[in-house]
Amino acid sequence: MKRALIFDSGVGGLSVVRALRAAGADLIVDYLADTAWLPYGERPDEALRVRIPALLAALSAVAAPDIVVLACNTASTLALAETRAVLPVPVVGVVPAVKPAAAASRTGVIGLLATPATVGRAYTDRLIAEHAANMVVLRAGSADLVRCAEEALAGAAPDPGRIRKALEPLLDHPKGAAMDVLVLACTHFPLLRDALSQACPGVALIDSSEAVARRVIAVARPSSASSGLRLGDAFLTQSGTAEAVFRGEGFRAARAVLPDHPFTVEPLQGV
Ligand code: DGL
């Protein structure tokens, strides 16, 4: 069976893992979460551009994936090319779902909810210019929502006040009342879908996870044995509550590795 390595700063990539499972992908999935550097949306671009490819190269040398998924908009809109340059396998990125959002909007007003880094990226500007040039695109960046999603998966009910606060730049914008589609442009945010839906009723929430799952299957071409998704190991760059989250999700083990740069990885004891 082929192996996919899913990468995110934290638990956000689980939204992609769940989409892969729903799509019936015949893959073994390992996961690398750079929890020591979470949230990425507050880290300097230059540092991330060096760290992300280095982390993935170090872990890939041990985990031997057939495909790597940058299940993080903040990383993909910044370091997709750099990561592809150092890995010998295909790398699939996750970028804001602006195109389907623009196609779904009837009012011509769409929202983009992402990390503070992703909302301001040139990559995001290009996506909007290409697919939503004739629309009003309202943008909001929140690192707190990333923390909120981490806490929610660890068992804490999302606080409606924090959710509302993150959506404020959109909902309180003069054109906010006309917004009918909201792009969840951070992989953590689909994990808060219910709370976000309650905070903006009537607004369609769109994310990239299903499209990414389809793309991963198309690129990885898993065998047709049809045994479905199997979860392997979750690796974290720092111990913490996320370890229990990954175990609860069904990963075989969750362990802290790669604490510093240059990274060292203990050999695995085979899945
Ligand atoms: N899940 C990530 C994304 O899709 C980033 C979260 C963070 O800021 O660490 O953008």
CSV table of C-alpha atoms and ligand atoms in Angstrom, one decimal:
chain,number,residue,atom,x,y,z
A,1,MET,CA,0.0,0.0,0.0
A,2,LYS,CA,1.3,3.5,-0.8
A,3,ARG,CA,2.1,5.9,2.0
A,4,ALA,CA,1.0,9.6,2.2
A,5,LEU,CA,2.6,12.0,4.6
A,6,ILE,CA,0.3,14.8,5.7
A,7,PHE,CA,1.9,18.0,7.0
A,8,ASP,CA,0.5,20.9,9.0
A,9,SER,CA,1.5,23.1,11.9
A,10,GLY,CA,-0.9,21.3,14.1
A,11,VAL,CA,-4.2,19.3,13.9
A,12,GLY,CA,-5.5,21.3,10.9
A,13,GLY,CA,-4.4,18.6,8.4
A,14,LEU,CA,-6.9,16.2,10.0
A,15,SER,CA,-9.6,17.9,7.9
A,16,VAL,CA,-7.7,16.6,4.9
A,17,VAL,CA,-7.2,13.2,6.5
A,18,ARG,CA,-10.9,13.0,7.1
A,19,ALA,CA,-11.6,13.9,3.5
A,20,LEU,CA,-9.2,11.2,2.3
A,21,ARG,CA,-11.0,8.7,4.5
A,22,ALA,CA,-14.4,9.9,3.1
A,23,ALA,CA,-13.1,9.5,-0.4
A,24,GLY,CA,-12.1,5.9,0.4
A,25,ALA,CA,-8.4,6.4,-0.4
A,26,ASP,CA,-6.3,3.2,-0.3
A,27,LEU,CA,-3.4,4.8,1.5
A,28,ILE,CA,-1.4,4.5,4.7
A,29,VAL,CA,-1.3,8.0,6.2
A,30,ASP,CA,1.5,9.3,8.4
A,31,TYR,CA,1.3,12.8,9.8
A,32,LEU,CA,3.9,15.5,10.7
A,33,ALA,CA,2.7,18.4,12.9
A,34,ASP,CA,5.1,21.2,13.6
A,35,THR,CA,3.5,21.9,16.9
A,36,ALA,CA,6.7,23.6,18.3
A,37,TRP,CA,6.1,26.4,15.8
A,38,LEU,CA,2.3,26.6,15.8
A,39,PRO,CA,0.7,29.0,14.8
A,40,TYR,CA,2.4,29.4,11.4
A,41,GLY,CA,0.3,32.4,10.7
A,42,GLU,CA,2.4,34.4,13.1
A,43,ARG,CA,5.8,33.2,12.0
A,44,PRO,CA,8.1,35.2,9.7
A,45,ASP,CA,7.9,34.0,6.0
A,46,GLU,CA,11.6,33.7,5.6
A,47,ALA,CA,12.0,31.4,8.6
A,48,LEU,CA,9.1,29.2,7.4
A,49,ARG,CA,10.5,29.0,3.9
A,50,VAL,CA,13.6,27.4,5.3
A,51,ARG,CA,12.0,25.3,8.1
A,52,ILE,CA,9.2,23.6,6.2
A,53,PRO,CA,11.3,21.9,3.4
A,54,ALA,CA,14.0,21.0,5.9
A,55,LEU,CA,11.5,19.3,8.3
A,56,LEU,CA,9.8,17.4,5.5
A,57,ALA,CA,13.1,16.3,4.0
A,58,ALA,CA,14.3,15.0,7.3
A,59,LEU,CA,11.1,13.1,8.1
A,60,SER,CA,10.7,11.8,4.6
A,61,ALA,CA,14.1,10.2,4.8
A,62,VAL,CA,12.7,8.0,7.5
A,63,ALA,CA,9.0,7.7,6.8
A,64,ALA,CA,9.5,7.1,3.1
A,65,PRO,CA,6.2,8.5,1.8
A,66,ASP,CA,5.1,8.0,-1.8
A,67,ILE,CA,3.4,11.4,-1.7
A,68,VAL,CA,3.5,14.4,0.6
A,69,VAL,CA,0.5,16.7,1.3
A,70,LEU,CA,1.2,20.3,2.5
A,71,ALA,CA,-2.1,20.3,4.3
A,72,CYS,CA,-1.7,23.9,5.3
A,73,ASN,CA,-2.7,27.0,3.3
A,74,THR,CA,-0.1,29.1,5.2
A,75,ALA,CA,2.7,26.7,4.1
A,76,SER,CA,1.4,26.0,0.6
A,77,THR,CA,1.0,29.7,-0.4
A,78,LEU,CA,4.6,30.3,0.7
A,79,ALA,CA,6.8,27.2,0.4
A,80,LEU,CA,5.3,24.8,-2.1
A,81,ALA,CA,8.0,25.3,-4.7
A,82,GLU,CA,10.8,25.1,-2.1
A,83,THR,CA,9.3,21.9,-0.7
A,84,ARG,CA,9.0,20.3,-4.1
A,85,ALA,CA,12.6,21.1,-4.8
A,86,VAL,CA,13.9,19.0,-1.9
A,87,LEU,CA,11.6,16.0,-2.0
A,88,PRO,CA,11.9,13.1,-4.4
A,89,VAL,CA,8.1,12.4,-4.4
A,90,PRO,CA,5.0,14.4,-5.6
A,91,VAL,CA,3.9,17.2,-3.2
A,92,VAL,CA,0.3,18.3,-3.2
A,93,GLY,CA,-0.5,21.7,-1.7
A,94,VAL,CA,-3.7,23.1,-0.2
A,95,VAL,CA,-4.6,26.7,-1.3
A,96,PRO,CA,-7.7,28.8,-0.7
A,97,ALA,CA,-10.8,27.6,-2.5
A,98,VAL,CA,-11.4,31.0,-4.2
A,99,LYS,CA,-12.4,29.5,-7.5
A,100,PRO,CA,-15.3,27.3,-6.3
A,101,ALA,CA,-16.4,30.1,-3.9
A,102,ALA,CA,-16.6,32.6,-6.8
A,103,ALA,CA,-18.6,30.1,-8.8
A,104,ALA,CA,-21.0,29.4,-5.9
A,105,SER,CA,-21.7,33.1,-5.0
A,106,ARG,CA,-24.9,34.7,-6.2
A,107,THR,CA,-24.4,38.0,-4.5
A,108,GLY,CA,-20.8,38.5,-5.7
A,109,VAL,CA,-19.6,39.1,-2.2
A,110,ILE,CA,-17.4,36.3,-0.8
A,111,GLY,CA,-15.5,36.1,2.4
A,112,LEU,CA,-12.0,34.7,2.9
A,113,LEU,CA,-11.1,33.5,6.4
A,114,ALA,CA,-7.5,32.5,6.8
A,115,THR,CA,-4.4,33.0,9.0
A,116,PRO,CA,-3.1,36.5,9.2
A,117,ALA,CA,-0.2,35.4,6.9
A,118,THR,CA,-2.4,33.8,4.2
A,119,VAL,CA,-4.8,36.7,3.8
A,120,GLY,CA,-1.9,39.0,2.8
A,121,ARG,CA,0.0,36.6,0.6
A,122,ALA,CA,0.8,37.5,-3.1
A,123,TYR,CA,-0.4,33.9,-3.9
A,124,THR,CA,-3.8,34.8,-2.4
A,125,ASP,CA,-3.9,38.0,-4.4
A,126,ARG,CA,-3.2,36.1,-7.6
A,127,LEU,CA,-6.0,33.5,-6.8
A,128,ILE,CA,-8.5,36.4,-6.3
A,129,ALA,CA,-7.3,38.2,-9.5
A,130,GLU,CA,-7.7,35.0,-11.5
A,131,HIS,CA,-11.0,33.7,-10.2
A,132,ALA,CA,-12.9,36.5,-8.5
A,133,ALA,CA,-11.7,39.7,-10.1
A,134,ASN,CA,-15.2,41.0,-10.6
A,135,MET,CA,-16.3,40.2,-7.1
A,136,VAL,CA,-16.1,41.8,-3.7
A,137,VAL,CA,-13.7,39.7,-1.6
A,138,LEU,CA,-13.7,40.5,2.2
A,139,ARG,CA,-10.7,39.1,4.0
A,140,ALA,CA,-10.2,38.3,7.7
A,141,GLY,CA,-7.1,36.8,9.3
A,142,SER,CA,-7.2,35.0,12.7
A,143,ALA,CA,-4.5,33.1,14.6
A,144,ASP,CA,-6.9,32.8,17.5
A,145,LEU,CA,-9.2,30.5,15.5
A,146,VAL,CA,-6.3,28.2,14.9
A,147,ARG,CA,-5.8,27.9,18.7
A,148,CYS,CA,-9.6,27.5,19.0
A,149,ALA,CA,-9.5,24.6,16.6
A,150,GLU,CA,-6.6,23.0,18.5
A,151,GLU,CA,-8.5,23.3,21.8
A,152,ALA,CA,-11.8,22.1,20.2
A,153,LEU,CA,-10.2,18.9,19.1
A,154,ALA,CA,-8.6,18.4,22.5
A,155,GLY,CA,-12.2,18.6,23.9
A,156,ALA,CA,-13.1,22.2,24.7
A,157,ALA,CA,-16.3,23.5,23.2
A,158,PRO,CA,-15.6,26.5,20.9
A,159,ASP,CA,-16.3,29.8,22.5
A,160,PRO,CA,-19.0,31.7,20.4
A,161,GLY,CA,-17.4,35.0,21.5
A,162,ARG,CA,-14.0,34.1,20.0
A,163,ILE,CA,-15.6,32.8,16.8
A,164,ARG,CA,-17.7,36.0,16.4
A,165,LYS,CA,-14.5,38.1,17.0
A,166,ALA,CA,-12.6,36.3,14.3
A,167,LEU,CA,-15.5,36.9,11.8
A,168,GLU,CA,-16.0,40.5,12.8
A,169,PRO,CA,-14.1,42.1,9.9
A,170,LEU,CA,-16.4,40.2,7.6
A,171,LEU,CA,-19.7,40.4,9.3
A,172,ASP,CA,-19.3,44.1,10.4
A,173,HIS,CA,-18.0,45.2,7.0
A,174,PRO,CA,-20.5,47.5,5.1
A,175,LYS,CA,-20.9,44.7,2.5
A,176,GLY,CA,-20.9,41.9,5.0
A,177,ALA,CA,-24.6,41.4,5.0
A,178,ALA,CA,-24.4,40.4,1.3
A,179,MET,CA,-21.7,37.8,1.8
A,180,ASP,CA,-23.2,34.4,0.8
A,181,VAL,CA,-20.0,32.3,0.6
A,182,LEU,CA,-17.1,32.0,3.0
A,183,VAL,CA,-13.8,30.3,2.1
A,184,LEU,CA,-12.3,28.5,5.0
A,185,ALA,CA,-8.7,29.1,3.9
A,186,CYS,CA,-6.9,27.4,6.7
A,187,THR,CA,-7.2,23.7,7.3
A,188,HIS,CA,-7.9,24.2,10.9
A,189,PHE,CA,-11.2,26.0,10.2
A,190,PRO,CA,-13.3,23.1,8.8
A,191,LEU,CA,-12.7,21.5,12.2
A,192,LEU,CA,-14.9,24.4,13.6
A,193,ARG,CA,-17.5,24.2,10.8
A,194,ASP,CA,-20.5,23.9,13.1
A,195,ALA,CA,-19.5,26.9,15.3
A,196,LEU,CA,-18.7,29.0,12.2
A,197,SER,CA,-22.0,28.1,10.6
A,198,GLN,CA,-23.9,29.2,13.7
A,199,ALA,CA,-22.0,32.5,13.7
A,200,CYS,CA,-22.9,33.2,10.0
A,201,PRO,CA,-26.2,31.5,9.2
A,202,GLY,CA,-27.1,31.3,5.6
A,203,VAL,CA,-23.5,31.6,4.4
A,204,ALA,CA,-22.1,28.6,2.5
A,205,LEU,CA,-18.8,27.5,3.9
A,206,ILE,CA,-16.3,26.2,1.3
A,207,ASP,CA,-12.9,24.6,1.9
A,208,SER,CA,-10.4,22.7,-0.2
A,209,SER,CA,-10.3,19.4,1.6
A,210,GLU,CA,-12.4,17.3,-0.8
A,211,ALA,CA,-10.7,18.7,-3.9
A,212,VAL,CA,-7.3,18.0,-2.3
A,213,ALA,CA,-8.4,14.4,-1.4
A,214,ARG,CA,-9.3,13.9,-5.1
A,215,ARG,CA,-6.0,15.3,-6.2
A,216,VAL,CA,-4.0,13.1,-3.8
A,217,ILE,CA,-5.8,10.0,-5.1
A,218,ALA,CA,-5.2,11.1,-8.7
A,219,VAL,CA,-1.5,11.7,-8.1
A,220,ALA,CA,-0.7,8.8,-5.8
A,221,ARG,CA,-2.7,6.3,-7.8
A,222,PRO,CA,-3.2,3.9,-4.8
A,223,SER,CA,-3.6,0.2,-5.6
A,224,SER,CA,-7.2,-0.8,-6.4
A,225,ALA,CA,-7.2,-3.3,-3.5
A,226,SER,CA,-9.8,-1.1,-1.9
A,227,SER,CA,-9.0,-1.6,1.8
A,228,GLY,CA,-9.5,2.1,2.6
A,229,LEU,CA,-7.5,4.5,4.6
A,230,ARG,CA,-5.1,3.2,7.3
A,231,LEU,CA,-3.5,5.6,9.8
A,232,GLY,CA,0.1,5.1,10.6
A,233,ASP,CA,2.2,7.3,12.8
A,234,ALA,CA,1.8,10.9,13.9
A,235,PHE,CA,5.0,12.8,14.5
A,236,LEU,CA,5.0,16.1,16.4
A,237,THR,CA,7.9,18.6,16.9
A,238,GLN,CA,6.8,19.2,20.5
A,239,SER,CA,4.9,17.0,23.0
A,240,GLY,CA,1.6,18.3,24.1
A,241,THR,CA,-2.2,17.8,24.1
A,242,ALA,CA,-2.2,17.2,20.3
A,243,GLU,CA,-0.6,13.8,20.9
A,244,ALA,CA,-3.8,12.5,22.5
A,245,VAL,CA,-5.8,14.1,19.7
A,246,PHE,CA,-3.8,12.2,17.1
A,247,ARG,CA,-4.2,8.9,19.0
A,248,GLY,CA,-7.9,9.6,19.4
A,249,GLU,CA,-8.2,10.1,15.7
A,250,GLY,CA,-6.7,6.6,15.2
A,251,PHE,CA,-3.1,7.2,14.5
A,252,ARG,CA,-1.0,4.2,15.7
A,253,ALA,CA,1.4,6.3,17.7
A,254,ALA,CA,2.1,9.9,18.4
A,255,ARG,CA,5.5,10.9,19.4
A,256,ALA,CA,7.7,14.0,19.5
A,257,VAL,CA,10.5,14.2,17.1
A,258,LEU,CA,12.5,16.8,15.2
A,259,PRO,CA,12.8,19.3,18.1
A,260,ASP,CA,15.4,21.5,16.5
A,261,HIS,CA,17.1,22.4,13.4
A,262,PRO,CA,19.2,20.6,12.1
A,263,PHE,CA,16.7,17.9,12.6
A,264,THR,CA,17.4,14.4,13.8
A,265,VAL,CA,14.9,11.6,13.5
A,266,GLU,CA,14.9,8.3,15.4
A,267,PRO,CA,14.4,5.4,13.1
A,268,LEU,CA,10.8,4.0,13.2
A,269,GLN,CA,9.9,0.5,14.2
A,270,GLY,CA,7.9,-0.2,11.1
A,271,VAL,CA,4.2,0.0,10.6
B,1,DGL,N1,-3.6,25.0,9.2
B,1,DGL,C1,-2.8,26.0,8.7
B,1,DGL,C2,-3.4,26.6,7.4
B,1,DGL,O1,-4.0,25.9,6.7
B,1,DGL,C3,-2.1,27.0,9.5
B,1,DGL,C4,-2.4,27.2,10.9
B,1,DGL,C5,-1.3,28.0,11.6
B,1,DGL,O2,-1.3,29.3,11.6
B,1,DGL,O3,-0.5,27.4,12.2
B,1,DGL,O4,-3.1,27.7,7.1
